Amino acid sequence: GAVSQGSSAPLFAKLPEKYKKSGVVKVGTDAAYAPMESMEGNKIVGIDPEIGEALGKKLGVTFRFENGKFDGLVGSLYSGRVDLVMSGMTDNKDRQQGLDEGKKTGKGVDFVDYFQSGTAILVKKGNPKGIKTLDDLCGKKVAVQLGTTYADAAKAQSAKCEKDGKAKIAIETPDTDAEAQVRVKSGGADADLNDYPVAVHVAKTADAGKAFEVAGEPVDAGPFGIAVDKGNAQLRDAVKEALDAIIADGTYQKILDKWGAS
Ligand code: ARG
């Protein structure tokens, strides 16, 4: 079974006993965020699941991805429903300190950083409202995924708009970024804020490139991190070693190249 095969993997010895026994690390994700993760039939595909698979090989266990609402992923980590979150999740202070998504749990998570991202503004093809910067969003309608750093960014920008004597932003927060994209496409919203590699992918692929475009230049958004419960430092360190190993042997770069996110 998985255990006897796993024990010959290079980093198996680094894992906490629990995972050596079960042979499985459960990973929470929100698979409506191509190319990071998306559903293909009933399979979760993309950069995060492929990185997870490669990490699992180094560690001698299976990374089993489970689809869930992004807004609930950190909660699933706290409750032990999942062991890791890999979901294009931005590593920031709020999440480290447990202040994310207004939940004020005070608990916080640790991150193993693995990808550099930027903020993008996704608009309808032709950019009918001429949006180029966050300041251009004042007085406009923005759809942005619930529980994300971008929902926070939209709120902060709206406050800035008002401070600058401009109209605030009308913000709606659907459960998935895919839904926010639909709102932009239908004209119900003027823009969706999300991660640069995702916006580029969507602009390129949706309706053969005729539905969307990325407005303006990407703004630094900080790294994506693999989130781990603060009480699970041994798993965190094992994952970090496995990540270093897949970077060193070229597997990591191959995955990014395959998904056009290098
Ligand atoms: N990077 C942003 C954040 O951490 C958005 C991530 C959304 N991920 C997803 N799978 N929908 O808040």
PDB file of N, CA, C and O and ligand atoms in Angstrom, residues 28-34 36-38 48 67-71 73 86-92 95 101 111 117-118 145-152 175-178 193-195 198 221-225, ligand 1:
ATOM      1  N   GLY A  28      -6.962  21.595   1.039  1.00  0.00           N
ATOM      2  CA  GLY A  28      -8.147  22.361   0.685  1.00  0.00           C
ATOM      3  C   GLY A  28      -7.847  23.328  -0.442  1.00  0.00           C
ATOM      4  O   GLY A  28      -6.788  23.955  -0.477  1.00  0.00           O
ATOM      5  N   THR A  29      -8.787  23.449  -1.381  1.00  0.00           N
ATOM      6  CA  THR A  29      -8.617  24.399  -2.485  1.00  0.00           C
ATOM      7  C   THR A  29      -9.980  24.848  -2.981  1.00  0.00           C
ATOM      8  O   THR A  29     -11.001  24.234  -2.651  1.00  0.00           O
ATOM      9  N   ASP A  30      -9.997  25.923  -3.738  1.00  0.00           N
ATOM     10  CA  ASP A  30     -11.225  26.384  -4.400  1.00  0.00           C
ATOM     11  C   ASP A  30     -10.962  26.345  -5.895  1.00  0.00           C
ATOM     12  O   ASP A  30     -10.300  27.221  -6.442  1.00  0.00           O
ATOM     13  N   ALA A  31     -11.455  25.290  -6.521  1.00  0.00           N
ATOM     14  CA  ALA A  31     -11.060  24.979  -7.895  1.00  0.00           C
ATOM     15  C   ALA A  31     -11.893  25.713  -8.945  1.00  0.00           C
ATOM     16  O   ALA A  31     -12.479  25.108  -9.845  1.00  0.00           O
ATOM     17  N   ALA A  32     -11.937  27.042  -8.816  1.00  0.00           N
ATOM     18  CA  ALA A  32     -12.581  27.860  -9.853  1.00  0.00           C
ATOM     19  C   ALA A  32     -11.642  29.022 -10.144  1.00  0.00           C
ATOM     20  O   ALA A  32     -12.051  30.188 -10.196  1.00  0.00           O
ATOM     21  N   TYR A  33     -10.346  28.699 -10.314  1.00  0.00           N
ATOM     22  CA  TYR A  33      -9.325  29.732 -10.391  1.00  0.00           C
ATOM     23  C   TYR A  33      -8.205  29.290 -11.334  1.00  0.00           C
ATOM     24  O   TYR A  33      -7.012  29.277 -10.961  1.00  0.00           O
ATOM     25  N   ALA A  34      -8.564  28.914 -12.545  1.00  0.00           N
ATOM     26  CA  ALA A  34      -7.566  28.485 -13.528  1.00  0.00           C
ATOM     27  C   ALA A  34      -6.597  29.632 -13.824  1.00  0.00           C
ATOM     28  O   ALA A  34      -7.017  30.778 -13.863  1.00  0.00           O
ATOM     29  N   MET A  36      -4.500  28.192 -11.641  1.00  0.00           N
ATOM     30  CA  MET A  36      -4.031  27.682 -10.341  1.00  0.00           C
ATOM     31  C   MET A  36      -4.735  26.376 -10.007  1.00  0.00           C
ATOM     32  O   MET A  36      -4.099  25.411  -9.603  1.00  0.00           O
ATOM     33  N   GLU A  37      -6.087  26.375 -10.142  1.00  0.00           N
ATOM     34  CA  GLU A  37      -6.838  25.146  -9.930  1.00  0.00           C
ATOM     35  C   GLU A  37      -8.202  25.321 -10.568  1.00  0.00           C
ATOM     36  O   GLU A  37      -8.813  26.377 -10.454  1.00  0.00           O
ATOM     37  N   SER A  38      -8.653  24.278 -11.231  1.00  0.00           N
ATOM     38  CA  SER A  38      -9.987  24.301 -11.814  1.00  0.00           C
ATOM     39  C   SER A  38     -10.480  22.868 -11.963  1.00  0.00           C
ATOM     40  O   SER A  38      -9.712  21.928 -11.811  1.00  0.00           O
ATOM     41  N   ASP A  48      -1.570  24.268  -8.729  1.00  0.00           N
ATOM     42  CA  ASP A  48      -1.525  23.812  -7.326  1.00  0.00           C
ATOM     43  C   ASP A  48      -1.620  22.287  -7.208  1.00  0.00           C
ATOM     44  O   ASP A  48      -0.786  21.686  -6.519  1.00  0.00           O
ATOM     45  N   ASN A  67     -12.235  20.151  -2.930  1.00  0.00           N
ATOM     46  CA  ASN A  67     -12.787  21.426  -3.373  1.00  0.00           C
ATOM     47  C   ASN A  67     -13.671  22.038  -2.288  1.00  0.00           C
ATOM     48  O   ASN A  67     -14.454  21.334  -1.664  1.00  0.00           O
ATOM     49  N   GLY A  68     -13.495  23.322  -2.046  1.00  0.00           N
ATOM     50  CA  GLY A  68     -14.337  24.001  -1.057  1.00  0.00           C
ATOM     51  C   GLY A  68     -14.413  25.488  -1.346  1.00  0.00           C
ATOM     52  O   GLY A  68     -13.736  25.990  -2.230  1.00  0.00           O
ATOM     53  N   LYS A  69     -15.250  26.190  -0.575  1.00  0.00           N
ATOM     54  CA  LYS A  69     -15.393  27.632  -0.743  1.00  0.00           C
ATOM     55  C   LYS A  69     -14.124  28.321  -0.250  1.00  0.00           C
ATOM     56  O   LYS A  69     -13.674  28.033   0.857  1.00  0.00           O
ATOM     57  N   PHE A  70     -13.558  29.227  -1.029  1.00  0.00           N
ATOM     58  CA  PHE A  70     -12.309  29.883  -0.635  1.00  0.00           C
ATOM     59  C   PHE A  70     -12.421  30.504   0.753  1.00  0.00           C
ATOM     60  O   PHE A  70     -11.514  30.390   1.574  1.00  0.00           O
ATOM     61  N   ASP A  71     -13.561  31.150   0.995  1.00  0.00           N
ATOM     62  CA  ASP A  71     -13.767  31.858   2.256  1.00  0.00           C
ATOM     63  C   ASP A  71     -13.703  30.918   3.472  1.00  0.00           C
ATOM     64  O   ASP A  71     -13.480  31.378   4.587  1.00  0.00           O
ATOM     65  N   LEU A  73     -11.609  28.109   3.607  1.00  0.00           N
ATOM     66  CA  LEU A  73     -10.433  27.226   3.567  1.00  0.00           C
ATOM     67  C   LEU A  73      -9.575  27.325   4.833  1.00  0.00           C
ATOM     68  O   LEU A  73      -9.135  26.300   5.367  1.00  0.00           O
ATOM     69  N   MET A  86      -3.800  24.888  -0.507  1.00  0.00           N
ATOM     70  CA  MET A  86      -3.084  25.308  -1.712  1.00  0.00           C
ATOM     71  C   MET A  86      -4.131  25.831  -2.676  1.00  0.00           C
ATOM     72  O   MET A  86      -4.852  25.058  -3.299  1.00  0.00           O
ATOM     73  N   SER A  87      -4.225  27.168  -2.763  1.00  0.00           N
ATOM     74  CA  SER A  87      -5.340  27.730  -3.531  1.00  0.00           C
ATOM     75  C   SER A  87      -5.011  29.117  -4.066  1.00  0.00           C
ATOM     76  O   SER A  87      -5.861  29.998  -4.052  1.00  0.00           O
ATOM     77  N   GLY A  88      -3.771  29.281  -4.496  1.00  0.00           N
ATOM     78  CA  GLY A  88      -3.372  30.625  -4.942  1.00  0.00           C
ATOM     79  C   GLY A  88      -3.548  31.621  -3.805  1.00  0.00           C
ATOM     80  O   GLY A  88      -3.873  32.785  -4.023  1.00  0.00           O
ATOM     81  N   MET A  89      -3.340  31.135  -2.579  1.00  0.00           N
ATOM     82  CA  MET A  89      -3.604  31.979  -1.415  1.00  0.00           C
ATOM     83  C   MET A  89      -2.415  32.877  -1.110  1.00  0.00           C
ATOM     84  O   MET A  89      -1.289  32.407  -0.959  1.00  0.00           O
ATOM     85  N   THR A  90      -2.684  34.165  -1.020  1.00  0.00           N
ATOM     86  CA  THR A  90      -1.642  35.139  -0.748  1.00  0.00           C
ATOM     87  C   THR A  90      -1.201  35.059   0.710  1.00  0.00           C
ATOM     88  O   THR A  90      -2.030  35.026   1.615  1.00  0.00           O
ATOM     89  N   ASP A  91       0.110  35.005   0.886  1.00  0.00           N
ATOM     90  CA  ASP A  91       0.704  35.025   2.222  1.00  0.00           C
ATOM     91  C   ASP A  91       0.737  36.476   2.697  1.00  0.00           C
ATOM     92  O   ASP A  91       1.415  37.307   2.089  1.00  0.00           O
ATOM     93  N   ASN A  92      -0.020  36.776   3.732  1.00  0.00           N
ATOM     94  CA  ASN A  92       0.059  38.142   4.274  1.00  0.00           C
ATOM     95  C   ASN A  92      -0.080  38.121   5.798  1.00  0.00           C
ATOM     96  O   ASN A  92      -0.416  37.091   6.393  1.00  0.00           O
ATOM     97  N   ARG A  95      -3.457  37.039   7.528  1.00  0.00           N
ATOM     98  CA  ARG A  95      -3.685  35.593   7.634  1.00  0.00           C
ATOM     99  C   ARG A  95      -2.723  34.961   8.626  1.00  0.00           C
ATOM    100  O   ARG A  95      -3.097  34.073   9.393  1.00  0.00           O
ATOM    101  N   GLU A 101     -10.273  37.858   6.675  1.00  0.00           N
ATOM    102  CA  GLU A 101     -11.705  37.683   6.409  1.00  0.00           C
ATOM    103  C   GLU A 101     -12.574  38.080   7.595  1.00  0.00           C
ATOM    104  O   GLU A 101     -13.659  37.551   7.785  1.00  0.00           O
ATOM    105  N   PHE A 111       2.894  29.963   6.491  1.00  0.00           N
ATOM    106  CA  PHE A 111       2.922  29.804   5.041  1.00  0.00           C
ATOM    107  C   PHE A 111       4.278  29.297   4.577  1.00  0.00           C
ATOM    108  O   PHE A 111       5.316  29.694   5.116  1.00  0.00           O
ATOM    109  N   SER A 117       3.092  36.557  -7.234  1.00  0.00           N
ATOM    110  CA  SER A 117       1.934  36.995  -8.019  1.00  0.00           C
ATOM    111  C   SER A 117       1.819  38.508  -8.047  1.00  0.00           C
ATOM    112  O   SER A 117       2.571  39.208  -7.377  1.00  0.00           O
ATOM    113  N   GLY A 118       0.894  38.995  -8.827  1.00  0.00           N
ATOM    114  CA  GLY A 118       0.589  40.420  -8.862  1.00  0.00           C
ATOM    115  C   GLY A 118      -0.919  40.602  -8.976  1.00  0.00           C
ATOM    116  O   GLY A 118      -1.631  39.669  -9.329  1.00  0.00           O
ATOM    117  N   GLN A 145     -14.035  38.171  -5.549  1.00  0.00           N
ATOM    118  CA  GLN A 145     -14.345  36.961  -4.774  1.00  0.00           C
ATOM    119  C   GLN A 145     -14.309  37.180  -3.267  1.00  0.00           C
ATOM    120  O   GLN A 145     -13.352  37.742  -2.720  1.00  0.00           O
ATOM    121  N   LEU A 146     -15.337  36.663  -2.594  1.00  0.00           N
ATOM    122  CA  LEU A 146     -15.471  36.729  -1.134  1.00  0.00           C
ATOM    123  C   LEU A 146     -14.265  36.106  -0.435  1.00  0.00           C
ATOM    124  O   LEU A 146     -13.776  35.058  -0.837  1.00  0.00           O
ATOM    125  N   GLY A 147     -13.793  36.769   0.597  1.00  0.00           N
ATOM    126  CA  GLY A 147     -12.745  36.190   1.432  1.00  0.00           C
ATOM    127  C   GLY A 147     -11.345  36.341   0.869  1.00  0.00           C
ATOM    128  O   GLY A 147     -10.398  35.792   1.416  1.00  0.00           O
ATOM    129  N   THR A 148     -11.203  37.071  -0.219  1.00  0.00           N
ATOM    130  CA  THR A 148      -9.879  37.226  -0.829  1.00  0.00           C
ATOM    131  C   THR A 148      -9.247  38.559  -0.441  1.00  0.00           C
ATOM    132  O   THR A 148      -9.922  39.485   0.010  1.00  0.00           O
ATOM    133  N   THR A 149      -7.950  38.623  -0.671  1.00  0.00           N
ATOM    134  CA  THR A 149      -7.231  39.878  -0.478  1.00  0.00           C
ATOM    135  C   THR A 149      -7.790  40.953  -1.405  1.00  0.00           C
ATOM    136  O   THR A 149      -7.705  42.140  -1.105  1.00  0.00           O
ATOM    137  N   TYR A 150      -8.378  40.514  -2.519  1.00  0.00           N
ATOM    138  CA  TYR A 150      -8.917  41.473  -3.484  1.00  0.00           C
ATOM    139  C   TYR A 150     -10.227  42.077  -3.028  1.00  0.00           C
ATOM    140  O   TYR A 150     -10.544  43.224  -3.369  1.00  0.00           O
ATOM    141  N   ALA A 151     -10.994  41.317  -2.230  1.00  0.00           N
ATOM    142  CA  ALA A 151     -12.198  41.891  -1.631  1.00  0.00           C
ATOM    143  C   ALA A 151     -11.771  43.009  -0.673  1.00  0.00           C
ATOM    144  O   ALA A 151     -12.378  44.089  -0.640  1.00  0.00           O
ATOM    145  N   ASP A 152     -10.687  42.752   0.077  1.00  0.00           N
ATOM    146  CA  ASP A 152     -10.152  43.778   0.981  1.00  0.00           C
ATOM    147  C   ASP A 152      -9.618  44.974   0.186  1.00  0.00           C
ATOM    148  O   ASP A 152      -9.829  46.129   0.556  1.00  0.00           O
ATOM    149  N   ASP A 175     -19.064  34.001  -4.304  1.00  0.00           N
ATOM    150  CA  ASP A 175     -18.255  32.967  -3.652  1.00  0.00           C
ATOM    151  C   ASP A 175     -17.024  32.564  -4.453  1.00  0.00           C
ATOM    152  O   ASP A 175     -16.043  32.116  -3.872  1.00  0.00           O
ATOM    153  N   THR A 176     -17.092  32.671  -5.783  1.00  0.00           N
ATOM    154  CA  THR A 176     -15.950  32.259  -6.611  1.00  0.00           C
ATOM    155  C   THR A 176     -15.535  33.392  -7.539  1.00  0.00           C
ATOM    156  O   THR A 176     -16.348  34.262  -7.893  1.00  0.00           O
ATOM    157  N   ASP A 177     -14.276  33.333  -7.958  1.00  0.00           N
ATOM    158  CA  ASP A 177     -13.805  34.310  -8.934  1.00  0.00           C
ATOM    159  C   ASP A 177     -14.462  34.055 -10.289  1.00  0.00           C
ATOM    160  O   ASP A 177     -14.715  34.983 -11.046  1.00  0.00           O
ATOM    161  N   ALA A 178     -14.757  32.779 -10.580  1.00  0.00           N
ATOM    162  CA  ALA A 178     -15.427  32.453 -11.849  1.00  0.00           C
ATOM    163  C   ALA A 178     -16.745  33.225 -11.956  1.00  0.00           C
ATOM    164  O   ALA A 178     -17.090  33.743 -13.023  1.00  0.00           O
ATOM    165  N   LEU A 193     -11.160  42.173  -9.676  1.00  0.00           N
ATOM    166  CA  LEU A 193      -9.752  42.190  -9.237  1.00  0.00           C
ATOM    167  C   LEU A 193      -9.356  40.761  -8.889  1.00  0.00           C
ATOM    168  O   LEU A 193     -10.064  40.079  -8.144  1.00  0.00           O
ATOM    169  N   ASN A 194      -8.254  40.298  -9.442  1.00  0.00           N
ATOM    170  CA  ASN A 194      -7.770  38.965  -9.073  1.00  0.00           C
ATOM    171  C   ASN A 194      -6.269  38.872  -9.324  1.00  0.00           C
ATOM    172  O   ASN A 194      -5.603  39.894  -9.517  1.00  0.00           O
ATOM    173  N   ASP A 195      -5.736  37.656  -9.315  1.00  0.00           N
ATOM    174  CA  ASP A 195      -4.291  37.490  -9.463  1.00  0.00           C
ATOM    175  C   ASP A 195      -3.888  37.525 -10.935  1.00  0.00           C
ATOM    176  O   ASP A 195      -4.584  36.995 -11.803  1.00  0.00           O
ATOM    177  N   VAL A 198      -3.954  34.498 -13.245  1.00  0.00           N
ATOM    178  CA  VAL A 198      -5.333  34.055 -13.471  1.00  0.00           C
ATOM    179  C   VAL A 198      -6.003  34.961 -14.506  1.00  0.00           C
ATOM    180  O   VAL A 198      -6.627  34.491 -15.464  1.00  0.00           O
ATOM    181  N   ALA A 221       1.565  41.865  -5.507  1.00  0.00           N
ATOM    182  CA  ALA A 221       0.555  41.412  -4.550  1.00  0.00           C
ATOM    183  C   ALA A 221       1.144  40.503  -3.486  1.00  0.00           C
ATOM    184  O   ALA A 221       0.419  39.957  -2.679  1.00  0.00           O
ATOM    185  N   GLY A 222       2.450  40.307  -3.507  1.00  0.00           N
ATOM    186  CA  GLY A 222       3.052  39.400  -2.523  1.00  0.00           C
ATOM    187  C   GLY A 222       2.954  37.963  -2.991  1.00  0.00           C
ATOM    188  O   GLY A 222       2.281  37.653  -3.960  1.00  0.00           O
ATOM    189  N   PRO A 223       3.629  37.062  -2.281  1.00  0.00           N
ATOM    190  CA  PRO A 223       3.713  35.665  -2.717  1.00  0.00           C
ATOM    191  C   PRO A 223       2.460  34.861  -2.397  1.00  0.00           C
ATOM    192  O   PRO A 223       1.727  35.187  -1.474  1.00  0.00           O
ATOM    193  N   PHE A 224       2.235  33.810  -3.176  1.00  0.00           N
ATOM    194  CA  PHE A 224       1.292  32.762  -2.767  1.00  0.00           C
ATOM    195  C   PHE A 224       2.020  31.860  -1.778  1.00  0.00           C
ATOM    196  O   PHE A 224       3.225  31.610  -1.940  1.00  0.00           O
ATOM    197  N   GLY A 225       1.289  31.380  -0.788  1.00  0.00           N
ATOM    198  CA  GLY A 225       1.878  30.461   0.166  1.00  0.00           C
ATOM    199  C   GLY A 225       1.004  29.225   0.352  1.00  0.00           C
ATOM    200  O   GLY A 225      -0.215  29.293   0.166  1.00  0.00           O
TER     201      GLY A 225
HETATM  202  N1  ARG B   1      -4.641  35.538  -3.951  1.00  0.00           N
HETATM  203  C1  ARG B   1      -5.939  35.925  -3.498  1.00  0.00           C
HETATM  204  C2  ARG B   1      -6.085  35.663  -2.009  1.00  0.00           C
HETATM  205  O1  ARG B   1      -5.287  34.975  -1.447  1.00  0.00           O
HETATM  206  C3  ARG B   1      -7.043  35.216  -4.259  1.00  0.00           C
HETATM  207  C4  ARG B   1      -6.974  33.733  -4.221  1.00  0.00           C
HETATM  208  C5  ARG B   1      -8.219  33.075  -4.782  1.00  0.00           C
HETATM  209  N2  ARG B   1      -8.010  31.683  -4.942  1.00  0.00           N
HETATM  210  C6  ARG B   1      -8.924  30.844  -5.464  1.00  0.00           C
HETATM  211  N3  ARG B   1      -8.620  29.590  -5.615  1.00  0.00           N
HETATM  212  N4  ARG B   1     -10.094  31.296  -5.800  1.00  0.00           N
HETATM  213  O2  ARG B   1      -6.998  36.123  -1.370  1.00  0.00           O
END
